[in-house]
Amino acid sequence: MSDKPKLIRDTDEQARTQARDLISQARFGSLAVIDPETGFPFVSRVALAVDTDGVPVILISRLAKHRQAIEQDNRVSLMTGEPGKGDPLAHPRITTFCLAEIVERGSQQREELRALFLETRPKAALYIDFPDFDLFRLVPQSALMNGGFGKAYTLNAGDLKTPAQTHPSDNH
Amino acid sequence: MSDKPKLIRDTDEQARTQARDLISQARFGSLAVIDPETGFPFVSRVALAVDTDGVPVILISRLAKHRQAIEQDNRVSLMTGEPGKGDPLAHPRITTFCLAEIVERGSQQREELRALFLETRPKAALYIDFPDFDLFRLVPQSALMNGGFGKAYTLNAGDLKTPAQTHPSDNH
């Protein structure tokens, strides 16, 4: 018998659904990268859209520090799930560890993600086609979800992927 | 004449005040550390109190991933400034690069910061004295503030320190 509390709960279908919702319903999040100049972890706010397979998509300028960071090291983490009123630590949130992948200009994928991003964020039409802006997919590798005090879960890439049967039109 | 936009504005007194307010008025923030197991940047939500000199204070358990990370590498960044309604990227926020320093148990400083933390977060009384919980001061080294679109500033440690004359009772 151990006197240690069980810190991580078993990942069940309810946890998977909560995790995917915390990502797909977010319109912005906190993105952490490694600052290429100093080695410090660097966190900043990013606007988000979410691809049909559950992958977050961001739009960033070459001039932004986090873009320069990603070009050096594409390992990032993204926290989503904003607190409402009351205790901010009682509100569910998820940190998703991702590999950032640039969406190639001129590709069919970029056309689709461009439309998706502008649906979420119409004002980005002003700059999305500027030559220094690119879309990146943040491909989830694993995640740590805090569903509120004492409700911690770890999730793998498969747990986070949107089930195909719920998106019959998904042709990626 | 350059056709490049000026990306970083000159730091004036108004910017310094806004920066200090974005930190001191925050009750929680996004803390980025380096995951010691994987090397990924790891962002999570933390509750905050702010010391009289403007230094953010957090309370963390030895069991938490970000605590283990800080023990390996005490370079962190903290984003504060939560969006209200409307465009989340139009709301001011600041990323403060800090060195995390443990507050020694039994010290006078810990007594003061314990009281300060409980003022901000009374519910922490339930666990603040547990043996695996410690207070850490996140001592600012520099910061990057985004005061809204096109209003970026860099700040140094001196810019972020609360002016002494406004805190006559400060005896640190």
PDB file of C-alpha atoms in Angstrom, chain A:
ATOM      1  CA  MET A   1       0.000   0.000   0.000  1.00  0.00           C
ATOM      2  CA  SER A   2       1.392   3.367  -1.005  1.00  0.00           C
ATOM      3  CA  ASP A   3       0.561   6.582   0.807  1.00  0.00           C
ATOM      4  CA  LYS A   4       1.119   8.568  -2.367  1.00  0.00           C
ATOM      5  CA  PRO A   5      -1.988   9.996  -3.959  1.00  0.00           C
ATOM      6  CA  LYS A   6      -2.704   8.869  -7.494  1.00  0.00           C
ATOM      7  CA  LEU A   7      -1.690  11.950  -9.462  1.00  0.00           C
ATOM      8  CA  ILE A   8      -2.715  10.997 -12.965  1.00  0.00           C
ATOM      9  CA  ARG A   9      -6.103   9.477 -13.689  1.00  0.00           C
ATOM     10  CA  ASP A  10      -6.703   6.819 -16.298  1.00  0.00           C
ATOM     11  CA  THR A  11      -7.557   8.337 -19.672  1.00  0.00           C
ATOM     12  CA  ASP A  12     -11.105   7.373 -20.608  1.00  0.00           C
ATOM     13  CA  GLU A  13     -13.402   8.452 -23.442  1.00  0.00           C
ATOM     14  CA  GLN A  14     -14.753  11.344 -21.374  1.00  0.00           C
ATOM     15  CA  ALA A  15     -11.224  12.665 -20.835  1.00  0.00           C
ATOM     16  CA  ARG A  16     -10.423  12.339 -24.545  1.00  0.00           C
ATOM     17  CA  THR A  17     -13.541  14.289 -25.484  1.00  0.00           C
ATOM     18  CA  GLN A  18     -12.809  16.980 -22.903  1.00  0.00           C
ATOM     19  CA  ALA A  19      -9.237  17.283 -24.164  1.00  0.00           C
ATOM     20  CA  ARG A  20     -10.257  17.619 -27.813  1.00  0.00           C
ATOM     21  CA  ASP A  21     -12.911  20.171 -26.879  1.00  0.00           C
ATOM     22  CA  LEU A  22     -10.404  22.244 -24.886  1.00  0.00           C
ATOM     23  CA  ILE A  23      -8.294  22.500 -28.034  1.00  0.00           C
ATOM     24  CA  SER A  24     -10.949  22.773 -30.756  1.00  0.00           C
ATOM     25  CA  GLN A  25     -13.069  25.355 -28.932  1.00  0.00           C
ATOM     26  CA  ALA A  26     -10.143  27.689 -28.225  1.00  0.00           C
ATOM     27  CA  ARG A  27      -9.803  30.859 -30.291  1.00  0.00           C
ATOM     28  CA  PHE A  28      -6.456  31.718 -28.736  1.00  0.00           C
ATOM     29  CA  GLY A  29      -3.876  30.135 -26.486  1.00  0.00           C
ATOM     30  CA  SER A  30      -0.484  30.465 -24.788  1.00  0.00           C
ATOM     31  CA  LEU A  31       2.324  29.195 -27.009  1.00  0.00           C
ATOM     32  CA  ALA A  32       5.673  28.267 -25.462  1.00  0.00           C
ATOM     33  CA  VAL A  33       8.843  28.043 -27.561  1.00  0.00           C
ATOM     34  CA  ILE A  34      12.567  28.206 -26.843  1.00  0.00           C
ATOM     35  CA  ASP A  35      14.005  31.701 -27.388  1.00  0.00           C
ATOM     36  CA  PRO A  36      16.816  31.102 -29.906  1.00  0.00           C
ATOM     37  CA  GLU A  37      18.843  34.070 -28.617  1.00  0.00           C
ATOM     38  CA  THR A  38      18.835  33.249 -24.909  1.00  0.00           C
ATOM     39  CA  GLY A  39      17.603  29.679 -24.443  1.00  0.00           C
ATOM     40  CA  PHE A  40      14.845  30.917 -22.135  1.00  0.00           C
ATOM     41  CA  PRO A  41      11.400  29.417 -22.602  1.00  0.00           C
ATOM     42  CA  PHE A  42       9.227  32.103 -24.221  1.00  0.00           C
ATOM     43  CA  VAL A  43       5.452  32.215 -23.876  1.00  0.00           C
ATOM     44  CA  SER A  44       3.199  34.456 -25.956  1.00  0.00           C
ATOM     45  CA  ARG A  45      -0.454  34.677 -26.944  1.00  0.00           C
ATOM     46  CA  VAL A  46      -1.477  33.316 -30.322  1.00  0.00           C
ATOM     47  CA  ALA A  47      -4.742  33.288 -32.261  1.00  0.00           C
ATOM     48  CA  LEU A  48      -5.867  29.805 -33.276  1.00  0.00           C
ATOM     49  CA  ALA A  49      -7.953  27.948 -35.761  1.00  0.00           C
ATOM     50  CA  VAL A  50      -8.316  24.170 -35.565  1.00  0.00           C
ATOM     51  CA  ASP A  51      -8.047  21.879 -38.583  1.00  0.00           C
ATOM     52  CA  THR A  52     -10.650  19.170 -39.218  1.00  0.00           C
ATOM     53  CA  ASP A  53      -8.309  16.541 -37.746  1.00  0.00           C
ATOM     54  CA  GLY A  54      -8.051  18.469 -34.462  1.00  0.00           C
ATOM     55  CA  VAL A  55      -4.674  20.069 -35.213  1.00  0.00           C
ATOM     56  CA  PRO A  56      -4.297  23.719 -34.087  1.00  0.00           C
ATOM     57  CA  VAL A  57      -3.261  26.184 -36.797  1.00  0.00           C
ATOM     58  CA  ILE A  58      -1.519  29.507 -36.197  1.00  0.00           C
ATOM     59  CA  LEU A  59      -0.492  32.394 -38.459  1.00  0.00           C
ATOM     60  CA  ILE A  60       2.840  34.047 -37.746  1.00  0.00           C
ATOM     61  CA  SER A  61       5.109  36.656 -39.242  1.00  0.00           C
ATOM     62  CA  ARG A  62       8.809  36.077 -39.904  1.00  0.00           C
ATOM     63  CA  LEU A  63       9.387  39.141 -37.767  1.00  0.00           C
ATOM     64  CA  ALA A  64       7.907  37.532 -34.629  1.00  0.00           C
ATOM     65  CA  LYS A  65      10.194  36.085 -31.996  1.00  0.00           C
ATOM     66  CA  HIS A  66       8.187  32.859 -31.762  1.00  0.00           C
ATOM     67  CA  ARG A  67       8.507  32.358 -35.526  1.00  0.00           C
ATOM     68  CA  GLN A  68      12.284  32.693 -35.329  1.00  0.00           C
ATOM     69  CA  ALA A  69      12.226  30.278 -32.398  1.00  0.00           C
ATOM     70  CA  ILE A  70      10.210  27.666 -34.302  1.00  0.00           C
ATOM     71  CA  GLU A  71      12.627  27.833 -37.227  1.00  0.00           C
ATOM     72  CA  GLN A  72      15.433  26.864 -34.830  1.00  0.00           C
ATOM     73  CA  ASP A  73      13.490  24.271 -32.845  1.00  0.00           C
ATOM     74  CA  ASN A  74       9.959  23.269 -33.811  1.00  0.00           C
ATOM     75  CA  ARG A  75       9.096  21.722 -30.443  1.00  0.00           C
ATOM     76  CA  VAL A  76       6.376  23.848 -28.822  1.00  0.00           C
ATOM     77  CA  SER A  77       3.618  23.580 -26.267  1.00  0.00           C
ATOM     78  CA  LEU A  78       0.217  25.215 -26.424  1.00  0.00           C
ATOM     79  CA  MET A  79      -2.054  25.828 -23.444  1.00  0.00           C
ATOM     80  CA  THR A  80      -5.760  26.277 -24.133  1.00  0.00           C
ATOM     81  CA  GLY A  81      -8.817  26.503 -21.879  1.00  0.00           C
ATOM     82  CA  GLU A  82      -9.445  29.979 -20.508  1.00  0.00           C
ATOM     83  CA  PRO A  83     -10.707  30.512 -16.978  1.00  0.00           C
ATOM     84  CA  GLY A  84     -14.091  32.132 -16.490  1.00  0.00           C
ATOM     85  CA  LYS A  85     -15.113  33.711 -13.212  1.00  0.00           C
ATOM     86  CA  GLY A  86     -13.970  32.345  -9.879  1.00  0.00           C
ATOM     87  CA  ASP A  87     -10.820  30.413  -9.075  1.00  0.00           C
ATOM     88  CA  PRO A  88      -8.672  30.383 -12.242  1.00  0.00           C
ATOM     89  CA  LEU A  89      -7.014  27.112 -11.222  1.00  0.00           C
ATOM     90  CA  ALA A  90     -10.352  25.336 -10.938  1.00  0.00           C
ATOM     91  CA  HIS A  91     -10.996  25.793 -14.665  1.00  0.00           C
ATOM     92  CA  PRO A  92      -9.957  22.999 -17.031  1.00  0.00           C
ATOM     93  CA  ARG A  93      -6.995  23.575 -19.336  1.00  0.00           C
ATOM     94  CA  ILE A  94      -4.723  21.454 -21.472  1.00  0.00           C
ATOM     95  CA  THR A  95      -1.069  21.773 -22.433  1.00  0.00           C
ATOM     96  CA  THR A  96      -0.437  20.110 -25.779  1.00  0.00           C
ATOM     97  CA  PHE A  97       3.119  19.304 -26.819  1.00  0.00           C
ATOM     98  CA  CYS A  98       3.344  19.772 -30.581  1.00  0.00           C
ATOM     99  CA  LEU A  99       5.735  19.831 -33.504  1.00  0.00           C
ATOM    100  CA  ALA A 100       5.191  22.965 -35.581  1.00  0.00           C
ATOM    101  CA  GLU A 101       5.029  22.334 -39.342  1.00  0.00           C
ATOM    102  CA  ILE A 102       4.898  25.107 -41.908  1.00  0.00           C
ATOM    103  CA  VAL A 103       2.032  24.949 -44.415  1.00  0.00           C
ATOM    104  CA  GLU A 104       3.619  25.298 -47.859  1.00  0.00           C
ATOM    105  CA  ARG A 105       2.549  28.267 -49.946  1.00  0.00           C
ATOM    106  CA  GLY A 106       0.717  27.286 -53.104  1.00  0.00           C
ATOM    107  CA  SER A 107      -0.412  23.949 -51.659  1.00  0.00           C
ATOM    108  CA  GLN A 108      -3.996  22.767 -51.596  1.00  0.00           C
ATOM    109  CA  GLN A 109      -3.645  22.381 -47.854  1.00  0.00           C
ATOM    110  CA  ARG A 110      -2.785  26.067 -47.506  1.00  0.00           C
ATOM    111  CA  GLU A 111      -5.888  27.066 -49.458  1.00  0.00           C
ATOM    112  CA  GLU A 112      -8.052  25.002 -47.125  1.00  0.00           C
ATOM    113  CA  LEU A 113      -6.360  26.187 -43.950  1.00  0.00           C
ATOM    114  CA  ARG A 114      -6.356  29.799 -45.141  1.00  0.00           C
ATOM    115  CA  ALA A 115     -10.156  29.605 -45.514  1.00  0.00           C
ATOM    116  CA  LEU A 116     -10.473  27.883 -42.133  1.00  0.00           C
ATOM    117  CA  PHE A 117      -8.310  30.480 -40.412  1.00  0.00           C
ATOM    118  CA  LEU A 118     -10.253  33.386 -41.915  1.00  0.00           C
ATOM    119  CA  GLU A 119     -13.537  31.824 -40.797  1.00  0.00           C
ATOM    120  CA  THR A 120     -12.298  31.986 -37.212  1.00  0.00           C
ATOM    121  CA  ARG A 121     -10.464  35.258 -37.596  1.00  0.00           C
ATOM    122  CA  PRO A 122     -11.862  37.391 -40.458  1.00  0.00           C
ATOM    123  CA  LYS A 123      -9.653  40.397 -39.643  1.00  0.00           C
ATOM    124  CA  ALA A 124      -6.563  38.362 -40.555  1.00  0.00           C
ATOM    125  CA  ALA A 125      -7.627  38.874 -44.218  1.00  0.00           C
ATOM    126  CA  LEU A 126      -5.711  42.155 -43.971  1.00  0.00           C
ATOM    127  CA  TYR A 127      -2.329  40.401 -43.625  1.00  0.00           C
ATOM    128  CA  ILE A 128      -2.683  36.626 -44.185  1.00  0.00           C
ATOM    129  CA  ASP A 129      -1.297  36.935 -47.736  1.00  0.00           C
ATOM    130  CA  PHE A 130       1.652  39.173 -46.835  1.00  0.00           C
ATOM    131  CA  PRO A 131       4.915  37.508 -47.889  1.00  0.00           C
ATOM    132  CA  ASP A 132       6.265  37.358 -44.321  1.00  0.00           C
ATOM    133  CA  PHE A 133       3.213  35.550 -42.907  1.00  0.00           C
ATOM    134  CA  ASP A 134       2.875  31.778 -42.883  1.00  0.00           C
ATOM    135  CA  LEU A 135       0.441  29.271 -41.466  1.00  0.00           C
ATOM    136  CA  PHE A 136       1.790  26.538 -39.217  1.00  0.00           C
ATOM    137  CA  ARG A 137       0.098  23.350 -38.069  1.00  0.00           C
ATOM    138  CA  LEU A 138       0.937  22.431 -34.477  1.00  0.00           C
ATOM    139  CA  VAL A 139       0.850  18.646 -34.691  1.00  0.00           C
ATOM    140  CA  PRO A 140       0.059  17.170 -31.251  1.00  0.00           C
ATOM    141  CA  GLN A 141       2.493  14.630 -29.833  1.00  0.00           C
ATOM    142  CA  SER A 142       1.087  14.333 -26.312  1.00  0.00           C
ATOM    143  CA  ALA A 143      -0.748  16.433 -23.756  1.00  0.00           C
ATOM    144  CA  LEU A 144      -1.242  17.032 -20.072  1.00  0.00           C
ATOM    145  CA  MET A 145      -4.788  18.008 -19.122  1.00  0.00           C
ATOM    146  CA  ASN A 146      -5.850  19.503 -15.842  1.00  0.00           C
ATOM    147  CA  GLY A 147      -9.594  19.104 -15.681  1.00  0.00           C
ATOM    148  CA  GLY A 148      -9.723  20.960 -12.355  1.00  0.00           C
ATOM    149  CA  PHE A 149      -8.133  20.230  -8.959  1.00  0.00           C
ATOM    150  CA  GLY A 150      -7.022  16.622  -8.704  1.00  0.00           C
ATOM    151  CA  LYS A 151      -8.173  15.746 -12.214  1.00  0.00           C
ATOM    152  CA  ALA A 152      -4.970  15.338 -14.191  1.00  0.00           C
ATOM    153  CA  TYR A 153      -4.635  13.214 -17.305  1.00  0.00           C
ATOM    154  CA  THR A 154      -1.942  12.472 -19.845  1.00  0.00           C
ATOM    155  CA  LEU A 155      -2.996  11.977 -23.444  1.00  0.00           C
ATOM    156  CA  ASN A 156      -1.193  10.674 -26.498  1.00  0.00           C
ATOM    157  CA  ALA A 157      -1.406  11.771 -30.135  1.00  0.00           C
ATOM    158  CA  GLY A 158      -4.132   9.224 -30.878  1.00  0.00           C
ATOM    159  CA  ASP A 159      -6.280  10.441 -27.982  1.00  0.00           C
ATOM    160  CA  LEU A 160      -6.198  13.963 -29.412  1.00  0.00           C
ATOM    161  CA  LYS A 161      -7.049  13.182 -33.014  1.00  0.00           C
ATOM    162  CA  THR A 162     -10.595  13.998 -34.045  1.00  0.00           C
ATOM    163  CA  PRO A 163     -12.376  10.672 -34.723  1.00  0.00           C
ATOM    164  CA  ALA A 164     -12.745  10.329 -38.494  1.00  0.00           C
ATOM    165  CA  GLN A 165     -16.374   9.197 -38.429  1.00  0.00           C
ATOM    166  CA  THR A 166     -17.491  12.548 -37.046  1.00  0.00           C
ATOM    167  CA  HIS A 167     -15.978  14.353 -40.042  1.00  0.00           C
ATOM    168  CA  PRO A 168     -17.180  12.501 -43.154  1.00  0.00           C
ATOM    169  CA  SER A 169     -16.137  15.437 -45.359  1.00  0.00           C
ATOM    170  CA  ASP A 170     -12.562  15.402 -44.089  1.00  0.00           C
ATOM    171  CA  ASN A 171     -10.380  14.593 -47.069  1.00  0.00           C
ATOM    172  CA  HIS A 172      -6.896  15.427 -45.774  1.00  0.00           C
TER     173      HIS A 172
END
